[in-house]
PDB file of C-alpha atoms in Angstrom:
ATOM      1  CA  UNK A   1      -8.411  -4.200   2.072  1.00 87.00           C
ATOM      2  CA  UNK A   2     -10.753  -5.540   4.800  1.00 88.00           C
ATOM      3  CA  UNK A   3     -12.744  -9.117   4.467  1.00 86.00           C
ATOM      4  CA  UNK A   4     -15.255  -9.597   6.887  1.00 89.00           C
ATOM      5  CA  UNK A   5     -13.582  -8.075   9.678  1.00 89.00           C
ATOM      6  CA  UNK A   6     -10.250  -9.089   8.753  1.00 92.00           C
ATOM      7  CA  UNK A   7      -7.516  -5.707   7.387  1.00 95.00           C
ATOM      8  CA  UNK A   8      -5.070  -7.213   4.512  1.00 97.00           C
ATOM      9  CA  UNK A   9      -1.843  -4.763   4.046  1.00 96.00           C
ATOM     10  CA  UNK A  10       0.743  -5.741   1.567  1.00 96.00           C
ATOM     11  CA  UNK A  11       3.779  -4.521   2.773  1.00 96.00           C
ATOM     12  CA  UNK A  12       6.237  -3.414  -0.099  1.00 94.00           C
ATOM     13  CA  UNK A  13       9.937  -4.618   0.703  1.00 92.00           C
ATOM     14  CA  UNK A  14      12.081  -3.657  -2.193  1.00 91.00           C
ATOM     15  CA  UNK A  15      12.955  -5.233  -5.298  1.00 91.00           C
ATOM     16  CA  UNK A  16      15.260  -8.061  -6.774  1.00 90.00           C
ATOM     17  CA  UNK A  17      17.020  -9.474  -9.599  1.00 92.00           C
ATOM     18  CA  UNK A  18      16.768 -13.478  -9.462  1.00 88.00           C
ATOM     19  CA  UNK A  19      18.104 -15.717 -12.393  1.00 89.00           C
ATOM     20  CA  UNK A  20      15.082 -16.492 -14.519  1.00 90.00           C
ATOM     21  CA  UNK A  21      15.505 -20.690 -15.124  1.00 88.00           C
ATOM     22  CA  UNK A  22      14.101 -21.033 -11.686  1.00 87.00           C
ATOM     23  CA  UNK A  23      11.457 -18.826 -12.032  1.00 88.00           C
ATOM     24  CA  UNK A  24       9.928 -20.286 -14.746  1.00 92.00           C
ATOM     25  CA  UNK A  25      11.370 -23.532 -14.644  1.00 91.00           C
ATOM     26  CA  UNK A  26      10.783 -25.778 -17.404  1.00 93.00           C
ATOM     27  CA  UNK A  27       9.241 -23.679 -19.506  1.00 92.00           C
ATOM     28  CA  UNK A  28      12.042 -22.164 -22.072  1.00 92.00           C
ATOM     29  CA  UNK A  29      14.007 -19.319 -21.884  1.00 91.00           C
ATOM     30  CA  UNK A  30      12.542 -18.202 -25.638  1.00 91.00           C
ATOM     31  CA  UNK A  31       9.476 -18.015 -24.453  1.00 93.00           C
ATOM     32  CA  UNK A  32       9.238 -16.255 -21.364  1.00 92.00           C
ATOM     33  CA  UNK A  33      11.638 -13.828 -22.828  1.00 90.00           C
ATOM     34  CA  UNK A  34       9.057 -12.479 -24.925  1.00 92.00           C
ATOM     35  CA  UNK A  35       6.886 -11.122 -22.237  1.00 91.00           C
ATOM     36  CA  UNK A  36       9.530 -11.083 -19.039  1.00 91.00           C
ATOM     37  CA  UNK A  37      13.151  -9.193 -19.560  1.00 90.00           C
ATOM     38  CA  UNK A  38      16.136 -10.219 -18.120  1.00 90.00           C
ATOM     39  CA  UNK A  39      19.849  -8.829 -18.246  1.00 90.00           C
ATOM     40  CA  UNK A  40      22.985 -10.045 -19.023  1.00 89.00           C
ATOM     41  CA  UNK A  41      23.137 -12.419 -16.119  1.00 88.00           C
ATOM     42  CA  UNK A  42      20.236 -14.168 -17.046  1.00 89.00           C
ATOM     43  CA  UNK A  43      18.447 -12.499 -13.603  1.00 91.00           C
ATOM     44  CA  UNK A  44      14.537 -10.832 -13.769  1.00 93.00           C
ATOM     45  CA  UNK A  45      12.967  -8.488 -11.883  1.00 91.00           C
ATOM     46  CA  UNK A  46      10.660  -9.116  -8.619  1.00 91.00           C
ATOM     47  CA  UNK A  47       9.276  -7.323  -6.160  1.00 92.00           C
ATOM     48  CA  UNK A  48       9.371  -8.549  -2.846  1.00 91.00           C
ATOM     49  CA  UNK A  49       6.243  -8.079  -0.342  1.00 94.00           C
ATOM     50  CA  UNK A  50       5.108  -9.292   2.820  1.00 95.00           C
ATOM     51  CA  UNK A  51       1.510  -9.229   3.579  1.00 96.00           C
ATOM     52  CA  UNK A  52       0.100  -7.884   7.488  1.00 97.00           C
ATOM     53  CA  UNK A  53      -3.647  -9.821   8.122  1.00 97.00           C
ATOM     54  CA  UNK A  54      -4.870  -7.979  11.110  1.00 95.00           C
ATOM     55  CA  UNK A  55      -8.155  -8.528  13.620  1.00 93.00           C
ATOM     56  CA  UNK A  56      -9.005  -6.837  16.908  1.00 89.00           C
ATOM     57  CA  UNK A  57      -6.829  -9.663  18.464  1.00 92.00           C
ATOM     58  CA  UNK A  58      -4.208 -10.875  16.166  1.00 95.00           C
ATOM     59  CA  UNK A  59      -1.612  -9.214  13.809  1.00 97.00           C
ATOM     60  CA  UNK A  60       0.334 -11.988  11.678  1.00 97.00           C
ATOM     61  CA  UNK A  61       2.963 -11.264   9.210  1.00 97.00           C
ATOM     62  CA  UNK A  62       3.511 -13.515   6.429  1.00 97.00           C
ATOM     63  CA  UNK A  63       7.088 -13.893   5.293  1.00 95.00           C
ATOM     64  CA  UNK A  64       9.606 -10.886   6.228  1.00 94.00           C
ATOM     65  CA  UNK A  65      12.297 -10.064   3.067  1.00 90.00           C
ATOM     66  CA  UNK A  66      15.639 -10.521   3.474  1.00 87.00           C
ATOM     67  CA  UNK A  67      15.976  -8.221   6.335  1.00 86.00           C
ATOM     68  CA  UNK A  68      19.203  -6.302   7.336  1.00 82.00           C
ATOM     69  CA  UNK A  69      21.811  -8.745   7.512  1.00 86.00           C
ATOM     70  CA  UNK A  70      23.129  -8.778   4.137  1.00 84.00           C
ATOM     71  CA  UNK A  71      27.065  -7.074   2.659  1.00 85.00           C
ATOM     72  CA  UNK A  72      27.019  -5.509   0.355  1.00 87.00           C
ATOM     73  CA  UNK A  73      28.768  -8.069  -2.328  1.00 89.00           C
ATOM     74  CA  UNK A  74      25.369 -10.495  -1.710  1.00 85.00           C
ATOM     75  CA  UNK A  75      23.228  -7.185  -2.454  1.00 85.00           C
ATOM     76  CA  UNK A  76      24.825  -7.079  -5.506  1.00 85.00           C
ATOM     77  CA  UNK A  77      24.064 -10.599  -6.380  1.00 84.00           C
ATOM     78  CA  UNK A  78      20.677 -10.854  -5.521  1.00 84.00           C
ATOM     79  CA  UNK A  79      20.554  -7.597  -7.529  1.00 87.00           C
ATOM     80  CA  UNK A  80      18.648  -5.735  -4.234  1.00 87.00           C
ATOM     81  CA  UNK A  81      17.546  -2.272  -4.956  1.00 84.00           C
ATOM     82  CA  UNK A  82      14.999   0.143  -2.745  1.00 83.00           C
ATOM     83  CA  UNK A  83      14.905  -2.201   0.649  1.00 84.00           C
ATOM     84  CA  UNK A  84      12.408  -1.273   2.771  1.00 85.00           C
ATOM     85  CA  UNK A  85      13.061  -2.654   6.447  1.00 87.00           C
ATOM     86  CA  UNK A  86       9.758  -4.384   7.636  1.00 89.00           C
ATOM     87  CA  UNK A  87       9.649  -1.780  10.787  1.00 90.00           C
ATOM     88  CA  UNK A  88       9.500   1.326   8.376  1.00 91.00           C
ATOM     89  CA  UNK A  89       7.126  -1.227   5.955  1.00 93.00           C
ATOM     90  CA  UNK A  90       4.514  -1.629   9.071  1.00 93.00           C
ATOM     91  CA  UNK A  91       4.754   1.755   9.190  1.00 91.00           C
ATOM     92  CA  UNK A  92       3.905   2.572   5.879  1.00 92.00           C
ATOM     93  CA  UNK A  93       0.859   0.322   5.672  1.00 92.00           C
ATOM     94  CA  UNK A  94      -1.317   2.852   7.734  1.00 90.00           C
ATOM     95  CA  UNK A  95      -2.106   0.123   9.947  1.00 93.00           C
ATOM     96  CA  UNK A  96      -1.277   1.681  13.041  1.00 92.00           C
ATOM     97  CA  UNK A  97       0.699  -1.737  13.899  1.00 94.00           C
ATOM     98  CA  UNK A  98       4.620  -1.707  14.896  1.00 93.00           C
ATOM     99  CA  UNK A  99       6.742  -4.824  15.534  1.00 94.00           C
ATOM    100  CA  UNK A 100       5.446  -5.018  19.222  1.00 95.00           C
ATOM    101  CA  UNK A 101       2.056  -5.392  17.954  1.00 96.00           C
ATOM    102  CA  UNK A 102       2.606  -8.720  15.725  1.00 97.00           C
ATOM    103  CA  UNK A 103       1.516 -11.902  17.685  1.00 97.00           C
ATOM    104  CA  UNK A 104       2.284 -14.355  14.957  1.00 97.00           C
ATOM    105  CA  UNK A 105       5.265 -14.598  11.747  1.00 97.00           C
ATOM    106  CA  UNK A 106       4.630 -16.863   9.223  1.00 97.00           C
ATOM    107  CA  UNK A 107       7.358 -18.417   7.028  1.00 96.00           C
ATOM    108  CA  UNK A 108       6.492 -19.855   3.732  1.00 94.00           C
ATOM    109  CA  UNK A 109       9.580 -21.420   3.769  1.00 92.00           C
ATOM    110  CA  UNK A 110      13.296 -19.984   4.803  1.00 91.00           C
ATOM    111  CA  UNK A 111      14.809 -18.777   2.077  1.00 87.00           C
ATOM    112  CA  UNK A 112      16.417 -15.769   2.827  1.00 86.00           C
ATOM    113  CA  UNK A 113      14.427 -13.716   0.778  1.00 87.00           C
ATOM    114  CA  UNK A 114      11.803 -14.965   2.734  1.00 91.00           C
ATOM    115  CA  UNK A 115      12.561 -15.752   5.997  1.00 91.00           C
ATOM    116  CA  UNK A 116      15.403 -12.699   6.243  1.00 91.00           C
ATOM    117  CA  UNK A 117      13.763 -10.469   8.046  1.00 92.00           C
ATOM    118  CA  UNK A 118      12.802 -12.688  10.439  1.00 94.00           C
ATOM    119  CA  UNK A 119      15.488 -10.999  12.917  1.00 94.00           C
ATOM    120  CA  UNK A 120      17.602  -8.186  12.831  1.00 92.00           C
ATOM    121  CA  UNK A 121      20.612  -6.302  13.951  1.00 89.00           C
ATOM    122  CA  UNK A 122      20.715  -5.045  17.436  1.00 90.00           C
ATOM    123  CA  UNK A 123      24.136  -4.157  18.174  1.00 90.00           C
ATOM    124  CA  UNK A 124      26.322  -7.032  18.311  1.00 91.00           C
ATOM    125  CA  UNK A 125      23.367  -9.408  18.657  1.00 94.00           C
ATOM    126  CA  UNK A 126      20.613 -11.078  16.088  1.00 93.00           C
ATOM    127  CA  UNK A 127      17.133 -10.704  17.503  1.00 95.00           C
ATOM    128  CA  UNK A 128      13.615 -11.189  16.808  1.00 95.00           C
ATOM    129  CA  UNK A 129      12.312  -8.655  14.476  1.00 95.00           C
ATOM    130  CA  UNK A 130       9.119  -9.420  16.053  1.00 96.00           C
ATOM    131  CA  UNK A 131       9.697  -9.703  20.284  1.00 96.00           C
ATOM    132  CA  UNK A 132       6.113 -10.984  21.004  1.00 97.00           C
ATOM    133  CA  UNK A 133       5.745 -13.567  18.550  1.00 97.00           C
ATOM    134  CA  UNK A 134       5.149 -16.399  17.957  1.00 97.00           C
ATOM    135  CA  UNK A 135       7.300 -17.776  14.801  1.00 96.00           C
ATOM    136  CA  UNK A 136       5.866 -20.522  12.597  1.00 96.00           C
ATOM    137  CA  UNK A 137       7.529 -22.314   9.939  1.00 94.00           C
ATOM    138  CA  UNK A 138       6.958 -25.817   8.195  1.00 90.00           C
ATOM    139  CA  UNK A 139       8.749 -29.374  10.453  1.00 88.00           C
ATOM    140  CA  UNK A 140      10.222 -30.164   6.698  1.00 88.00           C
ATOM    141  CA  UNK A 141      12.348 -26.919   6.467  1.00 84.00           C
ATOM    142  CA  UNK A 142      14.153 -28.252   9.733  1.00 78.00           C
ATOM    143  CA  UNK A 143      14.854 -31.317   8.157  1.00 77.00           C
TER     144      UNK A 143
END
């Protein structure tokens, strides 16, 4: 999608199973239930996404997935199914953009299935996902 000037890619990440009570919060279980299912461990269904906002001179990425860090027991637990690495999801957007190309990251917040793919595996080593970068998050999620 472009807006004047500006390309918007949503950039598919995978999916997940998250418990439902903080989802919806304080709105009951018997009513959500009716329009939003959930299995035996109380978890529902999400997709993840990041979203690429691209100019002539900028490429930022807004949150990143939970990247490639995980075992596989927390997989399991966050109930993580058809992950998409955010390389092969640049990629995939028909941008023409690789991880090189970003100038700025984004982090809502840094939850891992938000902040995640923030880095990677390389080798031995954790390292930006992103080398020319600049990362932004909010003071309060230092605190």
């Amino acid at each position: 999608m472009k807006i004047g000037g500006v390309n918007f890619f949503p950039l598919f990440l995978g999916n997940m199973k998250i418990c439902g009570g903080p989802v919806f919060g304080i709105i009951p279980k018997r009513i959500w239930n009716k329009h939003v299912f959930c299995d035996n461990e109380n978890r529902v269904a999400l997709s993840m996404y990041s979203l690429l906002v691209a100019r002539d001179n900028y490429a930022i990425i807004l949150d990143t997935g939970f990247g490639d860090k995980m075992d596989e027991r927390t997989k399991r637990s966050f109930g993580i199914e058809n992950t998409v690495s955010i390389e092969k999801a640049l990629e995939e957007s028909n941008s023409g953009l690789y991880t090189g190309d970003i100038t700025h990251c984004i982090l809502s917040h840094l939850h891992v299935d938000h902040a995640g793919g923030a880095t990677k595996k390389s080798g031995d080593k954790i390292v930006p996902s992103f080398p020319n970068a600049k990362y932004y998050i909010q003071g309060k999620e230092f605190e």
